[in-house]
Amino acid sequence: MILISEQIKKAVADEEIVIEPFNEGNLKPASYSFTLGSKFKKLKKVEFLDSKINEQEFEEFELSKDGYLLQPGEFIICQTSETIKLGKNITCFL
């Protein structure tokens, strides 16, 4: 079942979902929009991400005030500004 905004808001109030910091402006009709943090990791070799290789080489960088233009074929790992904790009966897609 997908939670609608009122159910998400209630789950946050009941602490079934903890989002820190929580911004009610990020609440959408059936979702919550997380914001990107400033630290990113970019795969150095852009051929492909190979799950058979234990350690891929990444270049770490911080987002500048001008942003970052993702190039075709580029693979970026980023983090959100928020942290989230979910109750036992709740799951989410990020």
CSV table of N, CA and C in Angstrom, one decimal:
chain,number,residue,atom,x,y,z
A,1,MET,N,0.8,-1.2,0.0
A,1,MET,CA,0.0,0.0,0.0
A,1,MET,C,0.9,1.2,0.0
A,2,ILE,N,0.6,2.2,-0.8
A,2,ILE,CA,1.3,3.5,-0.8
A,2,ILE,C,0.6,4.4,0.1
A,3,LEU,N,1.4,5.1,0.9
A,3,LEU,CA,0.9,6.1,1.9
A,3,LEU,C,0.6,7.4,1.2
A,4,ILE,N,-0.5,8.0,1.5
A,4,ILE,CA,-0.8,9.4,1.0
A,4,ILE,C,-0.2,10.3,2.0
A,5,SER,N,-0.1,11.6,1.6
A,5,SER,CA,0.5,12.6,2.4
A,5,SER,C,0.0,12.7,3.9
A,6,GLU,N,-1.3,12.6,4.1
A,6,GLU,CA,-1.8,12.6,5.4
A,6,GLU,C,-1.4,11.4,6.2
A,7,GLN,N,-1.3,10.3,5.6
A,7,GLN,CA,-0.8,9.1,6.3
A,7,GLN,C,0.7,9.2,6.6
A,8,ILE,N,1.5,9.8,5.7
A,8,ILE,CA,2.9,10.0,6.0
A,8,ILE,C,3.1,11.0,7.1
A,9,LYS,N,2.3,12.1,7.1
A,9,LYS,CA,2.3,13.1,8.2
A,9,LYS,C,2.0,12.4,9.5
A,10,LYS,N,1.0,11.6,9.6
A,10,LYS,CA,0.6,10.9,10.8
A,10,LYS,C,1.7,9.9,11.3
A,11,ALA,N,2.2,9.2,10.3
A,11,ALA,CA,3.3,8.3,10.7
A,11,ALA,C,4.5,9.0,11.2
A,12,VAL,N,4.8,10.2,10.7
A,12,VAL,CA,5.9,11.0,11.3
A,12,VAL,C,5.5,11.5,12.7
A,13,ALA,N,4.3,12.0,12.9
A,13,ALA,CA,3.8,12.4,14.2
A,13,ALA,C,3.9,11.3,15.2
A,14,ASP,N,3.5,10.0,14.7
A,14,ASP,CA,3.5,8.9,15.6
A,14,ASP,C,4.9,8.2,15.8
A,15,GLU,N,5.9,8.8,15.1
A,15,GLU,CA,7.3,8.3,15.0
A,15,GLU,C,7.4,6.9,14.5
A,16,GLU,N,6.5,6.5,13.6
A,16,GLU,CA,6.6,5.3,12.8
A,16,GLU,C,7.6,5.5,11.7
A,17,ILE,N,7.7,6.8,11.3
A,17,ILE,CA,8.7,7.3,10.3
A,17,ILE,C,9.3,8.5,10.9
A,18,VAL,N,10.7,8.4,11.0
A,18,VAL,CA,11.4,9.6,11.5
A,18,VAL,C,12.3,10.1,10.4
A,19,ILE,N,12.0,11.4,10.0
A,19,ILE,CA,12.8,12.0,9.0
A,19,ILE,C,13.4,13.3,9.7
A,20,GLU,N,14.8,13.3,9.7
A,20,GLU,CA,15.4,14.5,10.3
A,20,GLU,C,16.4,15.1,9.4
A,21,PRO,N,16.2,16.4,9.1
A,21,PRO,CA,15.1,17.3,9.5
A,21,PRO,C,13.9,17.0,8.6
A,22,PHE,N,12.7,17.1,9.2
A,22,PHE,CA,11.5,17.0,8.4
A,22,PHE,C,11.0,18.3,8.0
A,23,ASN,N,10.7,18.5,6.7
A,23,ASN,CA,10.2,19.7,6.1
A,23,ASN,C,8.9,19.4,5.4
A,24,GLU,N,7.8,19.9,6.0
A,24,GLU,CA,6.5,19.7,5.5
A,24,GLU,C,6.3,20.1,4.1
A,25,GLY,N,7.1,21.1,3.6
A,25,GLY,CA,7.1,21.5,2.2
A,25,GLY,C,7.6,20.5,1.3
A,26,ASN,N,8.3,19.4,1.7
A,26,ASN,CA,8.8,18.4,0.9
A,26,ASN,C,7.8,17.2,0.8
A,27,LEU,N,6.7,17.3,1.5
A,27,LEU,CA,5.6,16.3,1.5
A,27,LEU,C,4.8,16.5,0.2
A,28,LYS,N,4.7,15.4,-0.6
A,28,LYS,CA,3.9,15.5,-1.8
A,28,LYS,C,2.7,14.6,-1.7
A,29,PRO,N,1.7,14.5,-2.6
A,29,PRO,CA,0.5,13.8,-2.5
A,29,PRO,C,0.7,12.3,-2.0
A,30,ALA,N,1.7,11.7,-2.4
A,30,ALA,CA,1.9,10.3,-2.0
A,30,ALA,C,3.4,10.0,-1.9
A,31,SER,N,4.2,11.0,-1.4
A,31,SER,CA,5.6,10.8,-1.3
A,31,SER,C,6.2,11.9,-0.5
A,32,TYR,N,7.5,11.8,-0.2
A,32,TYR,CA,8.3,12.8,0.5
A,32,TYR,C,9.5,13.0,-0.4
A,33,SER,N,9.8,14.3,-0.7
A,33,SER,CA,11.0,14.6,-1.5
A,33,SER,C,12.2,14.9,-0.6
A,34,PHE,N,13.2,14.0,-0.7
A,34,PHE,CA,14.4,14.2,0.0
A,34,PHE,C,15.3,15.2,-0.7
A,35,THR,N,16.2,15.9,0.0
A,35,THR,CA,17.1,16.8,-0.6
A,35,THR,C,18.5,16.2,-0.7
A,36,LEU,N,19.2,16.6,-1.7
A,36,LEU,CA,20.6,16.0,-1.8
A,36,LEU,C,21.5,16.7,-0.9
A,37,GLY,N,22.5,15.9,-0.3
A,37,GLY,CA,23.5,16.4,0.5
A,37,GLY,C,24.6,17.0,-0.5
A,38,SER,N,25.7,17.5,0.1
A,38,SER,CA,26.7,18.1,-0.7
A,38,SER,C,27.8,17.2,-1.2
A,39,LYS,N,27.9,16.0,-0.6
A,39,LYS,CA,29.0,15.1,-0.9
A,39,LYS,C,28.6,14.0,-1.9
A,40,PHE,N,29.4,13.8,-2.9
A,40,PHE,CA,29.1,12.9,-4.0
A,40,PHE,C,30.3,12.0,-4.3
A,41,LYS,N,30.1,10.8,-4.8
A,41,LYS,CA,31.1,10.0,-5.3
A,41,LYS,C,30.8,9.6,-6.8
A,42,LYS,N,31.9,9.8,-7.6
A,42,LYS,CA,31.7,9.5,-9.0
A,42,LYS,C,32.6,8.3,-9.4
A,43,LEU,N,32.0,7.3,-10.1
A,43,LEU,CA,32.8,6.2,-10.5
A,43,LEU,C,33.9,6.7,-11.5
A,44,LYS,N,35.2,6.3,-11.2
A,44,LYS,CA,36.3,6.8,-12.0
A,44,LYS,C,36.3,6.2,-13.4
A,45,LYS,N,36.1,4.9,-13.5
A,45,LYS,CA,36.0,4.3,-14.8
A,45,LYS,C,34.6,4.2,-15.2
A,46,VAL,N,34.2,4.9,-16.2
A,46,VAL,CA,32.8,5.0,-16.6
A,46,VAL,C,32.2,3.9,-17.5
A,47,GLU,N,33.0,2.9,-17.8
A,47,GLU,CA,32.5,1.8,-18.7
A,47,GLU,C,31.3,1.2,-18.1
A,48,PHE,N,31.3,0.7,-16.9
A,48,PHE,CA,30.1,0.1,-16.3
A,48,PHE,C,30.4,-0.2,-14.8
A,49,LEU,N,29.4,-0.3,-14.0
A,49,LEU,CA,29.5,-0.7,-12.6
A,49,LEU,C,29.5,-2.2,-12.5
A,50,ASP,N,30.6,-2.8,-12.1
A,50,ASP,CA,30.7,-4.3,-12.1
A,50,ASP,C,30.5,-4.8,-10.6
A,51,SER,N,29.4,-5.5,-10.4
A,51,SER,CA,29.1,-5.9,-9.0
A,51,SER,C,30.0,-7.1,-8.6
A,52,LYS,N,30.8,-7.7,-9.5
A,52,LYS,CA,31.7,-8.8,-9.2
A,52,LYS,C,33.0,-8.2,-8.7
A,53,ILE,N,33.3,-6.9,-8.9
A,53,ILE,CA,34.5,-6.3,-8.4
A,53,ILE,C,34.2,-5.8,-7.0
A,54,ASN,N,35.0,-6.3,-6.0
A,54,ASN,CA,34.7,-5.9,-4.6
A,54,ASN,C,34.9,-4.4,-4.4
A,55,GLU,N,35.9,-3.8,-5.0
A,55,GLU,CA,36.2,-2.4,-4.8
A,55,GLU,C,36.3,-1.6,-6.1
A,56,GLN,N,35.3,-0.8,-6.3
A,56,GLN,CA,35.3,0.1,-7.5
A,56,GLN,C,36.1,1.4,-7.1
A,57,GLU,N,36.7,2.0,-8.1
A,57,GLU,CA,37.4,3.3,-7.8
A,57,GLU,C,36.4,4.5,-7.9
A,58,PHE,N,36.3,5.2,-6.9
A,58,PHE,CA,35.4,6.4,-6.9
A,58,PHE,C,36.2,7.7,-6.6
A,59,GLU,N,35.8,8.8,-7.2
A,59,GLU,CA,36.4,10.1,-6.9
A,59,GLU,C,35.3,10.8,-6.1
A,60,GLU,N,35.7,11.3,-4.9
A,60,GLU,CA,34.8,12.0,-4.0
A,60,GLU,C,34.9,13.5,-4.3
A,61,PHE,N,33.7,14.2,-4.4
A,61,PHE,CA,33.7,15.7,-4.6
A,61,PHE,C,32.5,16.3,-3.9
A,62,GLU,N,32.6,17.6,-3.7
A,62,GLU,CA,31.5,18.3,-3.1
A,62,GLU,C,30.8,19.1,-4.1
A,63,LEU,N,29.5,19.2,-4.0
A,63,LEU,CA,28.7,20.0,-4.9
A,63,LEU,C,29.0,21.5,-4.8
A,64,SER,N,29.3,22.2,-5.9
A,64,SER,CA,29.6,23.6,-5.8
A,64,SER,C,28.2,24.4,-5.9
A,65,LYS,N,28.3,25.6,-5.7
A,65,LYS,CA,27.0,26.4,-5.7
A,65,LYS,C,26.5,26.5,-7.1
A,66,ASP,N,27.3,26.1,-8.2
A,66,ASP,CA,26.8,26.1,-9.5
A,66,ASP,C,26.2,24.8,-9.9
A,67,GLY,N,26.2,23.8,-9.0
A,67,GLY,CA,25.6,22.5,-9.3
A,67,GLY,C,26.6,21.6,-10.0
A,68,TYR,N,26.0,20.5,-10.6
A,68,TYR,CA,26.8,19.6,-11.3
A,68,TYR,C,26.0,19.0,-12.4
A,69,LEU,N,26.6,19.0,-13.6
A,69,LEU,CA,25.9,18.4,-14.8
A,69,LEU,C,26.3,17.0,-15.0
A,70,LEU,N,25.4,16.1,-14.8
A,70,LEU,CA,25.6,14.7,-14.9
A,70,LEU,C,25.8,14.3,-16.4
A,71,GLN,N,26.9,13.7,-16.8
A,71,GLN,CA,27.2,13.4,-18.2
A,71,GLN,C,26.6,12.0,-18.5
A,72,PRO,N,26.3,11.8,-19.8
A,72,PRO,CA,25.8,10.5,-20.2
A,72,PRO,C,26.7,9.4,-19.8
A,73,GLY,N,26.2,8.3,-19.2
A,73,GLY,CA,27.0,7.2,-18.8
A,73,GLY,C,27.7,7.3,-17.5
A,74,GLU,N,27.6,8.5,-16.9
A,74,GLU,CA,28.2,8.7,-15.6
A,74,GLU,C,27.4,8.1,-14.5
A,75,PHE,N,28.1,7.6,-13.5
A,75,PHE,CA,27.5,6.9,-12.3
A,75,PHE,C,27.9,7.7,-11.1
A,76,ILE,N,26.9,8.2,-10.4
A,76,ILE,CA,27.1,9.1,-9.2
A,76,ILE,C,26.4,8.4,-8.0
A,77,ILE,N,27.1,8.4,-6.9
A,77,ILE,CA,26.5,8.0,-5.6
A,77,ILE,C,26.4,9.3,-4.8
A,78,CYS,N,25.2,9.5,-4.2
A,78,CYS,CA,25.0,10.7,-3.4
A,78,CYS,C,24.3,10.4,-2.1
A,79,GLN,N,24.2,11.3,-1.2
A,79,GLN,CA,23.5,11.1,0.0
A,79,GLN,C,22.5,12.2,0.2
A,80,THR,N,21.5,11.9,1.0
A,80,THR,CA,20.5,12.9,1.3
A,80,THR,C,20.9,13.8,2.5
A,81,SER,N,20.3,15.0,2.6
A,81,SER,CA,20.6,15.8,3.7
A,81,SER,C,19.9,15.3,5.0
A,82,GLU,N,18.8,14.5,4.7
A,82,GLU,CA,18.0,14.0,5.8
A,82,GLU,C,18.5,12.6,6.2
A,83,THR,N,18.1,12.2,7.4
A,83,THR,CA,18.3,10.8,7.8
A,83,THR,C,16.8,10.3,8.0
A,84,ILE,N,16.7,9.0,7.8
A,84,ILE,CA,15.3,8.4,7.9
A,84,ILE,C,15.4,7.1,8.7
A,85,LYS,N,14.4,6.9,9.5
A,85,LYS,CA,14.2,5.7,10.3
A,85,LYS,C,12.8,5.2,10.1
A,86,LEU,N,12.7,3.9,9.7
A,86,LEU,CA,11.3,3.4,9.4
A,86,LEU,C,10.9,2.4,10.4
A,87,GLY,N,9.6,2.3,10.7
A,87,GLY,CA,9.0,1.3,11.6
A,87,GLY,C,9.1,0.0,10.9
A,88,LYS,N,8.8,-1.1,11.7
A,88,LYS,CA,9.0,-2.5,11.2
A,88,LYS,C,8.0,-2.8,10.0
A,89,ASN,N,6.9,-2.1,9.9
A,89,ASN,CA,5.9,-2.4,8.9
A,89,ASN,C,6.0,-1.4,7.7
A,90,ILE,N,7.0,-0.6,7.6
A,90,ILE,CA,7.1,0.4,6.6
A,90,ILE,C,8.4,0.2,5.8
A,91,THR,N,8.2,0.4,4.4
A,91,THR,CA,9.4,0.4,3.5
A,91,THR,C,9.3,1.6,2.6
A,92,CYS,N,10.4,1.9,1.9
A,92,CYS,CA,10.3,3.0,1.0
A,92,CYS,C,11.3,2.8,-0.2
A,93,PHE,N,11.0,3.6,-1.2
A,93,PHE,CA,11.9,3.6,-2.4
A,93,PHE,C,12.6,5.0,-2.3
A,94,LEU,N,13.9,5.0,-2.5
A,94,LEU,CA,14.7,6.2,-2.6
A,94,LEU,C,15.1,6.4,-4.0
